[in-house]
Amino acid sequence: MPPTSDFVKKLYKMLEDPSFHDVVSWGPHGDCFVVKDMNEFTKSILPRMFKHSNFASFVRQLNKYDFHKVKNTDDNQFGEHSWTFRHPDFHADRRDALENIKRKVPAARKSLLGARSAAAGGGGGPGAGSPSPASTTLDALQGQVAALLQTQDDMAAHIRNLENNYQNVLAEMVNFQRNMAQQDGLMQNLIGYFLQLENGQ
């Protein structure tokens, strides 16, 4: 049997690392894994484990190995922004089953194989060689949208921070001007006082 792919081995190794568990971990029953914080996962874990920082690319890679995104439910303990993925042969306690996870055959190749089978009398049937469901593309698009939304949130937070800094600078300038005015008034009083002393002499 062909060896387990590097991608699948890295995926399993990532989930075995306890230092990542606040960001990504096995699900409660060990039959799926959950990306709890997509932003931190993209910034810190993807570059370390997979040598890139593109969440949409990570989702596409999962789809190529027939992992499927699990729809979040109302009682999802990891929050509505978490991402859960499942594969029937990917389990926390089934390292031996990893070799069963294979890269999917591309649709064009499936079509060619179906045509060859039909030509050889295999009777591929009307559904042979049909492309895979659109869910693969949808999941990848969802990953891109989520990444864009996260970037938008980060930019909005940065803008708010700049606005707060601007307000702080304005407040400092107002205080500085007020202090300067007070000092100017004090100097005027001192000058007047000394002039009075001189005139009194």
Coordinates of C-alpha atoms in Angstrom, one line a residue:
M1 CA 0.0 0.0 0.0
P2 CA 1.4 3.5 -0.9
P3 CA 2.8 5.5 2.1
T4 CA 0.8 8.2 3.9
S5 CA 1.1 11.6 2.2
D6 CA 3.2 14.3 3.8
F7 CA 0.2 16.6 4.0
V8 CA -1.8 14.1 6.0
K9 CA 1.1 13.2 8.3
K10 CA 1.7 16.9 9.0
L11 CA -2.0 17.4 9.7
Y12 CA -1.9 14.6 12.2
K13 CA 1.3 15.8 13.8
M14 CA -0.1 19.3 14.1
L15 CA -3.1 18.0 16.1
E16 CA -0.8 16.0 18.3
D17 CA 1.1 19.1 19.4
P18 CA -0.4 20.4 22.7
S19 CA 1.0 23.9 22.2
F20 CA -1.5 24.3 19.3
H21 CA -4.6 23.2 21.1
D22 CA -5.9 26.7 21.8
V23 CA -6.0 27.4 18.1
V24 CA -6.6 24.0 16.5
S25 CA -7.3 20.6 18.0
W26 CA -9.3 17.3 17.6
G27 CA -13.0 17.6 18.1
P28 CA -14.6 16.3 21.3
H29 CA -14.9 12.7 19.9
G30 CA -11.7 12.6 18.0
D31 CA -13.4 12.1 14.7
C32 CA -12.8 15.6 13.3
F33 CA -10.6 18.5 13.9
V34 CA -11.4 22.1 14.6
V35 CA -9.7 25.4 13.7
K36 CA -10.8 27.6 16.6
D37 CA -9.0 30.8 15.7
M38 CA -8.6 31.1 11.9
N39 CA -6.6 34.3 12.2
E40 CA -4.0 32.9 14.6
F41 CA -4.0 29.6 12.7
T42 CA -3.1 31.4 9.5
K43 CA -0.5 33.6 11.1
S44 CA 1.3 31.2 13.3
I45 CA 0.6 27.5 12.6
L46 CA 0.2 27.4 8.8
P47 CA 3.7 28.9 8.1
R48 CA 5.3 26.6 10.7
M49 CA 3.6 23.4 9.6
F50 CA 2.8 23.9 5.9
K51 CA 5.2 26.6 4.8
H52 CA 2.5 29.1 3.8
S53 CA -0.1 31.4 5.3
N54 CA -3.0 31.0 3.0
F55 CA -6.1 29.6 4.7
A56 CA -8.0 29.2 1.4
S57 CA -5.1 27.1 0.0
F58 CA -5.2 25.0 3.2
V59 CA -8.9 24.3 2.7
R60 CA -8.4 23.4 -1.0
Q61 CA -5.7 21.0 0.0
L62 CA -8.1 19.4 2.5
N63 CA -10.7 19.0 -0.2
K64 CA -8.2 17.3 -2.5
Y65 CA -7.9 14.6 0.2
D66 CA -11.6 14.4 0.5
F67 CA -12.0 16.2 3.9
H68 CA -15.3 17.9 4.2
K69 CA -16.2 21.0 6.2
V70 CA -18.8 20.3 8.9
K71 CA -21.5 22.9 9.2
N72 CA -21.5 24.7 12.5
T73 CA -24.5 24.2 14.8
D74 CA -26.1 26.5 17.4
D75 CA -24.5 24.5 20.2
N76 CA -21.0 24.5 18.7
Q77 CA -18.7 24.9 21.7
F78 CA -16.0 26.4 19.6
G79 CA -18.0 29.4 18.4
E80 CA -19.6 30.4 15.1
H81 CA -16.3 31.4 13.5
S82 CA -14.6 28.0 14.0
W83 CA -14.0 25.6 11.1
T84 CA -14.5 21.9 11.5
F85 CA -13.3 19.3 9.1
R86 CA -13.9 15.5 8.9
H87 CA -12.7 12.5 7.0
P88 CA -13.9 9.0 7.7
D89 CA -10.4 7.7 8.1
F90 CA -9.0 10.6 10.1
H91 CA -9.3 9.9 13.8
A92 CA -7.3 10.8 16.9
D93 CA -6.8 7.1 17.9
R94 CA -6.4 5.7 14.3
R95 CA -3.0 6.6 13.1
D96 CA -2.9 3.3 11.2
A97 CA -5.8 4.5 9.1
L98 CA -4.0 7.5 7.7
E99 CA -2.6 5.5 4.8
N100 CA -6.2 5.1 3.6
I101 CA -6.5 8.9 3.0
K102 CA -5.6 9.4 -0.6
R103 CA -5.6 12.4 -2.9
K104 CA -8.7 12.5 -5.0
V105 CA -8.5 11.7 -8.7
P106 CA -9.1 14.9 -10.7
A107 CA -12.4 15.0 -12.5
A108 CA -10.7 15.1 -16.0
R109 CA -8.8 11.9 -15.2
K110 CA -12.0 10.3 -13.8
S111 CA -13.7 11.1 -17.1
L112 CA -10.9 9.5 -19.0
L113 CA -10.9 6.4 -16.9
G114 CA -14.7 6.2 -17.3
A115 CA -14.4 6.4 -21.0
R116 CA -11.8 3.7 -21.1
S117 CA -13.9 1.5 -18.9
A118 CA -16.9 2.0 -21.2
A119 CA -14.8 1.3 -24.2
A120 CA -13.6 -1.9 -22.6
G121 CA -17.2 -3.0 -21.9
G122 CA -17.1 -2.0 -18.3
G123 CA -20.4 -0.2 -18.6
G124 CA -19.5 2.9 -16.7
G125 CA -23.1 4.1 -16.9
P126 CA -24.4 7.6 -17.4
G127 CA -22.9 9.0 -14.3
A128 CA -19.4 7.8 -15.0
G129 CA -16.8 10.5 -15.1
S130 CA -19.1 13.2 -13.7
P131 CA -17.3 16.0 -11.9
S132 CA -17.1 16.1 -8.1
P133 CA -19.8 18.2 -6.3
A134 CA -19.4 22.0 -6.2
S135 CA -18.9 21.8 -2.4
T136 CA -15.1 21.6 -3.0
T137 CA -15.1 25.0 -4.7
L138 CA -17.6 26.4 -2.2
D139 CA -15.5 25.5 0.7
A140 CA -12.4 27.1 -0.9
L141 CA -14.5 30.2 -1.6
Q142 CA -15.7 30.3 2.0
G143 CA -12.1 30.1 3.1
Q144 CA -11.2 33.1 1.0
V145 CA -14.2 35.1 2.2
A146 CA -13.4 34.3 5.8
A147 CA -9.8 35.3 5.3
L148 CA -11.0 38.6 3.6
L149 CA -13.4 39.3 6.4
Q150 CA -10.7 38.7 9.0
T151 CA -8.4 41.1 7.1
Q152 CA -11.2 43.6 7.1
D153 CA -11.7 43.2 10.8
D154 CA -7.9 43.7 11.4
M155 CA -7.9 46.8 9.2
A156 CA -10.9 48.2 11.0
A157 CA -9.2 47.6 14.4
H158 CA -6.1 49.3 13.1
I159 CA -8.0 52.3 11.9
R160 CA -9.8 52.5 15.3
N161 CA -6.4 52.4 17.0
L162 CA -5.1 55.2 14.8
E163 CA -8.2 57.2 15.5
N164 CA -7.7 56.7 19.3
N165 CA -4.0 57.7 18.9
Y166 CA -5.1 60.8 16.9
Q167 CA -7.5 61.8 19.7
N168 CA -4.8 61.3 22.3
V169 CA -2.4 63.5 20.3
L170 CA -5.1 66.2 20.0
A171 CA -5.8 66.0 23.8
E172 CA -2.0 66.3 24.4
M173 CA -1.8 69.4 22.2
V174 CA -4.8 71.0 23.9
N175 CA -3.2 70.4 27.3
F176 CA 0.1 71.7 26.0
Q177 CA -1.5 74.9 24.7
R178 CA -3.4 75.3 28.0
N179 CA -0.1 74.9 30.0
M180 CA 1.6 77.4 27.7
A181 CA -1.2 79.9 28.2
Q182 CA -0.9 79.4 32.0
Q183 CA 2.9 79.9 31.9
D184 CA 2.5 82.9 29.7
G185 CA 0.0 84.4 32.2
L186 CA 2.4 83.7 35.0
M187 CA 5.3 85.3 33.2
Q188 CA 3.1 88.4 32.5
N189 CA 2.3 88.6 36.2
L190 CA 5.9 88.2 37.2
I191 CA 7.0 90.9 34.8
G192 CA 4.3 93.2 36.1
Y193 CA 5.4 92.5 39.6
F194 CA 9.0 93.4 38.9
L195 CA 8.0 96.5 37.1
Q196 CA 6.0 97.6 40.1
L197 CA 9.0 97.0 42.3
E198 CA 11.2 99.1 40.1
N199 CA 8.7 101.9 39.9
G200 CA 8.4 101.8 43.7
Q201 CA 12.1 102.3 44.1

